[in-house]
Short mmCIF file of C-alpha atoms in Angstrom, two decimals:
data_model
loop_
_atom_site.label_atom_id
_atom_site.label_comp_id
_atom_site.label_asym_id
_atom_site.label_seq_id
_atom_site.Cartn_x
_atom_site.Cartn_y
_atom_site.Cartn_z
CA MET X 1 0.49 -248.19 175.94
CA THR X 2 3.01 -245.60 174.83
CA ARG X 3 1.62 -242.18 173.96
CA THR X 4 3.09 -239.86 171.38
CA ARG X 5 2.36 -236.52 169.72
CA LEU X 6 1.66 -236.71 165.99
CA ALA X 7 3.33 -233.37 165.27
CA ALA X 8 4.15 -230.12 167.03
CA SER X 9 0.65 -228.88 166.22
CA GLY X 10 -1.02 -232.29 166.36
CA PRO X 11 -2.81 -234.23 169.09
CA GLU X 12 -1.24 -236.65 171.52
CA CYS X 13 -2.28 -240.17 170.54
CA SER X 14 -1.94 -243.74 171.69
CA ARG X 15 0.87 -245.57 169.87
CA LEU X 16 -1.68 -247.92 168.32
CA VAL X 17 -4.99 -246.70 166.95
CA TYR X 18 -8.36 -248.46 166.86
CA GLY X 19 -9.84 -248.37 163.35
CA THR X 20 -13.57 -248.60 162.66
CA TRP X 21 -13.59 -249.42 158.94
CA ARG X 22 -15.14 -252.83 159.67
CA LEU X 23 -16.99 -251.79 162.82
CA LEU X 24 -20.41 -252.84 161.50
CA ASP X 25 -19.32 -256.22 160.06
CA THR X 26 -20.56 -258.02 163.18
CA LYS X 27 -23.77 -255.95 163.33
CA PRO X 28 -22.99 -254.59 166.81
CA THR X 29 -25.50 -252.81 169.00
CA ALA X 30 -24.72 -249.44 170.55
CA GLN X 31 -23.98 -251.32 173.78
CA ASP X 32 -21.50 -253.58 171.96
CA ILE X 33 -19.69 -250.55 170.52
CA ASN X 34 -19.67 -248.86 173.92
CA ARG X 35 -18.09 -251.93 175.52
CA ARG X 36 -15.47 -252.12 172.77
CA LEU X 37 -14.50 -248.48 173.29
CA HIS X 38 -14.15 -249.06 177.03
CA ALA X 39 -12.00 -252.13 176.30
CA CYS X 40 -9.76 -249.98 174.10
CA ILE X 41 -9.34 -247.45 176.89
CA GLU X 42 -8.42 -250.21 179.34
CA LEU X 43 -5.69 -251.28 176.93
CA GLY X 44 -4.45 -247.69 176.57
CA ILE X 45 -5.75 -247.41 173.00
CA THR X 46 -7.46 -244.03 173.15
CA THR X 47 -7.20 -242.89 169.53
CA ILE X 48 -10.19 -243.90 167.41
CA ASP X 49 -10.04 -243.68 163.61
CA THR X 50 -13.18 -243.42 161.50
CA ALA X 51 -14.35 -241.81 158.27
CA GLU X 52 -17.47 -240.40 156.69
CA ILE X 53 -17.56 -243.16 154.06
CA TYR X 54 -17.02 -246.10 156.42
CA GLY X 55 -19.90 -248.57 156.37
CA LEU X 56 -21.24 -246.68 153.35
CA TYR X 57 -21.75 -243.61 155.55
CA GLU X 58 -23.20 -245.48 158.54
CA VAL X 59 -20.25 -246.04 160.90
CA GLU X 60 -20.07 -242.51 162.33
CA GLN X 61 -23.72 -242.61 163.38
CA GLN X 62 -23.32 -246.00 165.08
CA LEU X 63 -20.09 -244.92 166.73
CA GLY X 64 -21.84 -241.81 168.02
CA ALA X 65 -24.62 -243.95 169.47
CA GLY X 66 -22.04 -246.04 171.33
CA LEU X 67 -20.30 -242.94 172.66
CA ALA X 68 -23.58 -241.43 173.85
CA LEU X 69 -24.21 -244.30 176.28
CA SER X 70 -21.38 -243.17 178.58
CA PRO X 71 -21.23 -239.48 179.51
CA GLY X 72 -17.62 -238.35 179.44
CA LEU X 73 -16.45 -241.25 177.26
CA ARG X 74 -15.79 -239.00 174.30
CA ASP X 75 -13.46 -236.85 176.43
CA GLN X 76 -11.24 -239.88 177.09
CA LEU X 77 -10.64 -240.40 173.38
CA GLU X 78 -8.93 -238.75 170.44
CA ILE X 79 -11.32 -238.96 167.51
CA VAL X 80 -9.95 -239.00 163.96
CA THR X 81 -12.30 -238.80 160.99
CA LYS X 82 -11.90 -238.33 157.25
CA ALA X 83 -13.90 -236.92 154.35
CA GLY X 84 -13.62 -236.48 150.62
CA ILE X 85 -14.84 -239.80 149.09
CA TYR X 86 -18.36 -239.94 147.69
CA VAL X 87 -19.92 -243.04 146.13
CA PRO X 88 -23.39 -244.10 144.99
CA CYS X 89 -25.29 -245.75 147.85
CA SER X 90 -28.75 -246.03 149.40
CA TYR X 91 -28.00 -242.90 151.42
CA ARG X 92 -27.32 -240.89 148.24
CA PRO X 93 -28.89 -242.79 145.31
CA GLU X 94 -28.63 -239.76 143.01
CA ARG X 95 -24.86 -240.16 142.77
CA ARG X 96 -23.85 -241.75 139.48
CA THR X 97 -20.10 -242.25 139.88
CA ALA X 98 -17.63 -242.61 142.74
CA HIS X 99 -15.57 -239.45 143.01
CA TYR X 100 -13.40 -237.30 145.26
CA ASN X 101 -14.32 -233.82 146.47
CA ALA X 102 -12.03 -231.80 148.73
CA THR X 103 -13.44 -228.35 148.07
CA THR X 104 -13.96 -226.01 150.99
CA ALA X 105 -17.74 -226.27 150.79
CA ARG X 106 -17.73 -230.08 150.68
CA LEU X 107 -15.22 -230.57 153.50
CA VAL X 108 -17.07 -228.16 155.79
CA LYS X 109 -20.43 -229.80 155.06
CA SER X 110 -19.03 -233.29 155.64
CA LEU X 111 -17.27 -232.35 158.86
CA GLU X 112 -20.35 -230.69 160.29
CA LYS X 113 -22.34 -233.84 159.52
CA SER X 114 -19.65 -235.93 161.22
CA LEU X 115 -19.83 -233.79 164.35
CA ARG X 116 -23.59 -234.20 164.49
CA LEU X 117 -23.45 -237.98 164.03
CA LEU X 118 -20.61 -238.47 166.50
CA GLY X 119 -22.29 -236.24 169.07
CA THR X 120 -19.34 -233.94 169.63
CA ASP X 121 -18.47 -230.29 169.02
CA HIS X 122 -15.02 -231.07 167.59
CA VAL X 123 -12.75 -233.84 166.35
CA ASP X 124 -9.13 -234.07 167.36
CA LEU X 125 -7.92 -234.74 163.83
CA PHE X 126 -9.64 -234.30 160.44
CA LEU X 127 -8.11 -235.85 157.32
CA VAL X 128 -8.65 -235.34 153.60
CA HIS X 129 -9.30 -238.98 152.73
CA ARG X 130 -7.94 -238.99 149.17
CA PRO X 131 -6.30 -236.36 146.94
CA ASP X 132 -8.96 -234.59 144.86
CA TRP X 133 -7.62 -234.32 141.31
CA LEU X 134 -10.01 -231.49 140.38
CA THR X 135 -9.58 -229.14 143.36
CA ARG X 136 -6.77 -226.67 143.86
CA ALA X 137 -4.77 -227.12 147.03
CA ASP X 138 -5.49 -223.56 148.18
CA ASP X 139 -9.24 -224.33 148.05
CA THR X 140 -8.81 -227.47 150.17
CA ALA X 141 -6.55 -225.60 152.59
CA ALA X 142 -9.07 -222.78 152.95
CA GLY X 143 -11.66 -225.27 154.18
CA LEU X 144 -9.26 -226.89 156.64
CA ASN X 145 -7.98 -223.52 157.87
CA GLY X 146 -11.55 -222.32 158.45
CA LEU X 147 -12.43 -225.43 160.46
CA LEU X 148 -9.27 -224.99 162.54
CA ARG X 149 -10.06 -221.33 163.13
CA ASP X 150 -13.62 -222.19 164.23
CA GLY X 151 -12.38 -224.85 166.66
CA LYS X 152 -14.34 -227.62 164.96
CA ILE X 153 -11.13 -229.55 164.37
CA ARG X 154 -8.02 -229.42 166.54
CA ALA X 155 -5.64 -230.54 163.79
CA ALA X 156 -5.76 -231.36 160.08
CA GLY X 157 -3.99 -233.95 158.00
CA VAL X 158 -4.30 -236.12 154.92
CA SER X 159 -4.63 -239.74 153.93
CA ASN X 160 -3.21 -241.52 150.89
CA HIS X 161 -1.26 -238.46 149.70
CA SER X 162 2.11 -238.65 147.97
CA ALA X 163 4.99 -236.59 149.32
CA SER X 164 4.47 -233.93 146.63
CA GLN X 165 0.71 -233.75 147.26
CA PHE X 166 1.35 -233.39 150.99
CA ASP X 167 3.93 -230.68 150.40
CA LEU X 168 1.63 -228.68 148.11
CA LEU X 169 -1.33 -228.68 150.49
CA ASN X 170 0.91 -228.03 153.49
CA SER X 171 2.26 -224.89 151.82
CA TYR X 172 -1.20 -223.30 152.13
CA MET X 173 -1.92 -224.36 155.71
CA ALA X 174 -2.03 -221.83 158.54
CA GLN X 175 -1.35 -224.73 160.93
CA PRO X 176 0.89 -227.45 159.45
CA LEU X 177 -0.61 -230.80 158.54
CA ALA X 178 -0.28 -233.25 161.42
CA THR X 179 -0.12 -236.63 159.64
CA ASN X 180 -0.34 -238.61 156.43
CA GLN X 181 -2.37 -241.80 156.85
CA ILE X 182 -1.01 -244.32 154.36
CA GLU X 183 -1.06 -248.01 153.54
CA PHE X 184 2.15 -249.41 155.01
CA HIS X 185 2.87 -252.98 156.07
CA LEU X 186 5.20 -255.89 155.40
CA LEU X 187 3.49 -256.69 152.10
CA ARG X 188 3.49 -253.05 151.01
CA PRO X 189 6.75 -251.39 152.12
CA ASP X 190 6.64 -248.88 149.24
CA PRO X 191 6.47 -245.78 151.50
CA ILE X 192 10.02 -246.57 152.65
CA ASP X 193 11.33 -245.84 149.15
CA ASP X 194 8.81 -243.45 147.58
CA GLY X 195 9.65 -240.49 149.81
CA THR X 196 6.48 -240.56 151.92
CA LEU X 197 8.10 -241.70 155.16
CA HIS X 198 11.25 -239.64 154.49
CA GLN X 199 9.07 -236.54 154.29
CA CYS X 200 7.30 -237.39 157.56
CA GLU X 201 10.63 -237.86 159.31
CA LYS X 202 11.98 -234.58 157.90
CA LEU X 203 8.92 -232.59 159.01
CA GLY X 204 8.53 -234.27 162.38
CA VAL X 205 5.10 -235.58 161.36
CA LEU X 206 4.20 -239.11 162.44
CA PRO X 207 2.42 -241.14 159.75
CA MET X 208 -0.49 -243.46 160.47
CA ALA X 209 -0.41 -246.93 158.87
CA TRP X 210 -3.70 -248.37 157.69
CA SER X 211 -4.28 -252.06 156.93
CA PRO X 212 -1.16 -253.15 158.89
CA MET X 213 -2.09 -256.82 158.36
CA ALA X 214 -2.56 -256.27 154.59
CA GLY X 215 -6.30 -256.74 154.94
CA GLY X 216 -5.75 -260.22 156.39
CA ARG X 217 -3.51 -261.37 153.53
CA ILE X 218 -0.61 -261.71 155.93
CA PHE X 219 -2.35 -264.76 157.47
CA ASP X 220 -3.13 -266.48 154.16
CA ARG X 221 -0.73 -269.44 154.00
CA SER X 222 -1.61 -269.96 150.32
CA ASP X 223 0.06 -266.63 149.61
CA PRO X 224 3.81 -267.26 149.05
CA ALA X 225 4.88 -264.06 150.82
CA ALA X 226 2.62 -264.75 153.80
CA ALA X 227 3.88 -268.32 154.00
CA ARG X 228 7.49 -267.11 154.08
CA LEU X 229 6.59 -264.60 156.79
CA ALA X 230 5.00 -267.31 158.92
CA VAL X 231 8.25 -269.31 158.79
CA ALA X 232 10.40 -266.27 159.59
CA ALA X 233 8.16 -265.20 162.48
CA ALA X 234 8.21 -268.71 163.96
CA SER X 235 12.01 -268.77 163.83
CA MET X 236 12.34 -265.58 165.89
CA SER X 237 9.26 -265.84 168.12
CA SER X 238 11.17 -267.25 171.11
CA ARG X 239 13.38 -264.15 171.23
CA TYR X 240 10.26 -262.07 171.86
CA ASP X 241 8.47 -264.09 174.53
CA GLY X 242 6.54 -266.16 172.00
CA ALA X 243 5.30 -263.21 169.93
CA THR X 244 2.94 -264.11 167.12
CA LEU X 245 3.28 -263.19 163.45
CA GLU X 246 0.64 -260.52 163.99
CA GLN X 247 2.52 -258.96 166.90
CA LEU X 248 5.82 -259.04 165.02
CA ALA X 249 4.16 -257.43 161.99
CA TYR X 250 2.96 -254.56 164.18
CA ALA X 251 6.41 -254.31 165.77
CA TRP X 252 7.97 -254.15 162.29
CA ILE X 253 5.89 -251.07 161.46
CA LEU X 254 6.52 -249.48 164.87
CA ALA X 255 10.29 -249.91 164.46
CA HIS X 256 10.56 -247.64 161.42
CA PRO X 257 12.35 -244.35 162.34
CA SER X 258 9.41 -242.25 161.08
CA HIS X 259 7.44 -243.80 164.00
CA PRO X 260 4.20 -244.82 162.25
CA LEU X 261 1.04 -245.41 164.27
CA PRO X 262 -0.58 -248.70 163.12
CA ILE X 263 -4.37 -248.72 162.87
CA ILE X 264 -5.88 -251.92 164.27
CA GLY X 265 -8.84 -253.10 162.22
CA THR X 266 -10.21 -256.03 164.20
CA ASN X 267 -13.57 -256.40 165.95
CA ARG X 268 -12.28 -259.17 168.23
CA LEU X 269 -11.26 -258.22 171.76
CA GLU X 270 -8.60 -260.92 172.00
CA ARG X 271 -6.88 -259.54 168.90
CA LEU X 272 -7.04 -256.02 170.33
CA ARG X 273 -5.28 -257.30 173.44
CA SER X 274 -2.70 -259.13 171.33
CA ALA X 275 -2.03 -256.07 169.19
CA ALA X 276 -1.59 -253.86 172.25
CA MET X 277 1.22 -256.13 173.44
CA ALA X 278 3.21 -255.32 170.29
CA ASP X 279 3.91 -251.87 171.72
CA ALA X 280 6.46 -253.47 174.06
CA ILE X 281 8.33 -255.42 171.36
CA VAL X 282 11.64 -253.94 170.23
CA LEU X 283 12.77 -255.82 167.15
CA GLU X 284 16.44 -256.50 166.71
CA ARG X 285 17.80 -254.95 163.54
CA GLU X 286 18.56 -258.29 161.88
CA ASP X 287 15.07 -259.58 162.64
CA TRP X 288 13.50 -256.47 161.09
CA TYR X 289 15.45 -257.10 157.91
CA ALA X 290 14.71 -260.83 158.06
CA LEU X 291 10.97 -260.07 158.02
CA TRP X 292 11.48 -257.67 155.09
CA GLU X 293 13.38 -260.37 153.17
CA ALA X 294 10.71 -262.98 153.90
CA ALA X 295 7.97 -260.64 152.69
CA GLN X 296 9.85 -259.69 149.52
CA GLY X 297 11.27 -263.11 148.76
CA ARG X 298 14.73 -261.69 148.16
CA GLN X 299 17.72 -260.32 150.02
CA VAL X 300 18.18 -256.63 150.63
CA PRO X 301 19.81 -254.87 147.64
#
C-alpha cells in the first residue's frame, strides 16, 4: 500500500483509509474489531477513520475496546476522528433537535471524550465534522489551536466544508488545516467543479473521499447511472487484470490530481482486500473519462 503525507503539517497516511461508520452493523465483539484492525495492517491500511457521532456515539468506545486487546496496536495506526454533530439519542435524550456545534468548549470536550473512549493520549488527525453556522471561525480555530498546542491532536482538518469555509477557518489556524474530508465519487463528482479539489491542490492538502461507492448505489443495477457504469467497467476490465467495478471506482478517485484518499466503508474482509488492490491500478486517461461519461450519461462538455 502506498503511503502519503496529507499536508506539510499533516500525518503520513495509507493511500486508502478504513472507515468505521458502519463498524457496528454486524454487532462485532471487541475480538472481531481487533482482528479487523490487524487485517487492515496486513494490507497496509493503517489509517483508521471514525467520528464521535458514529453508531450514535458508540463506535469510538467499541473501537477502543478492540484496540485495547493488543498492546502497541494503536501505535501502528493513524487515528482520525471528528466532532461537531449532536443529535437526540438514548445517550443524550435531553437533546431536542439535531444541530452543529464547533465552539472551542464543545470541540475540546468532545475530543477529550474521544481520547478516553479510544484509550489513547492523542489522535493523529481531528476534524470539524460539519460547518457550524452559528460559530465564528476564530472561535473554532481557537479550540483546534489549543488542542494542537497541548499535543492532544497532531493535526487538524475539516469535513464537508466548502472552499470558502475551509479558507476562512484556515486563516485563523496556527498550524494549517491538513485535509478536507468530502463526499466524492463517480456519482457525485461535484468537487471537481465547485472549487473544493482545486483548493486542495493549490494548498498541497490531500482531500479524503467518503462514501466512495456512493453508499452502495454504485452496485444497484436498477439505477441507470450504476447500470451504465457496470457496462463501462466490464468493457475495460481486461486492461486492468480483470479489475472489478469497485476497484475501478476506487482507481477513478485515486487518479484525480488532488490525490484524494478514499475511505473504505465495508465490514467484509474480502472487500477490504479487493479495495487494497485498487492502489496498484493506474487508469488510462480515456478510461477515466469513459467512467465519468457512463456515470453522467453524457459526453464531456
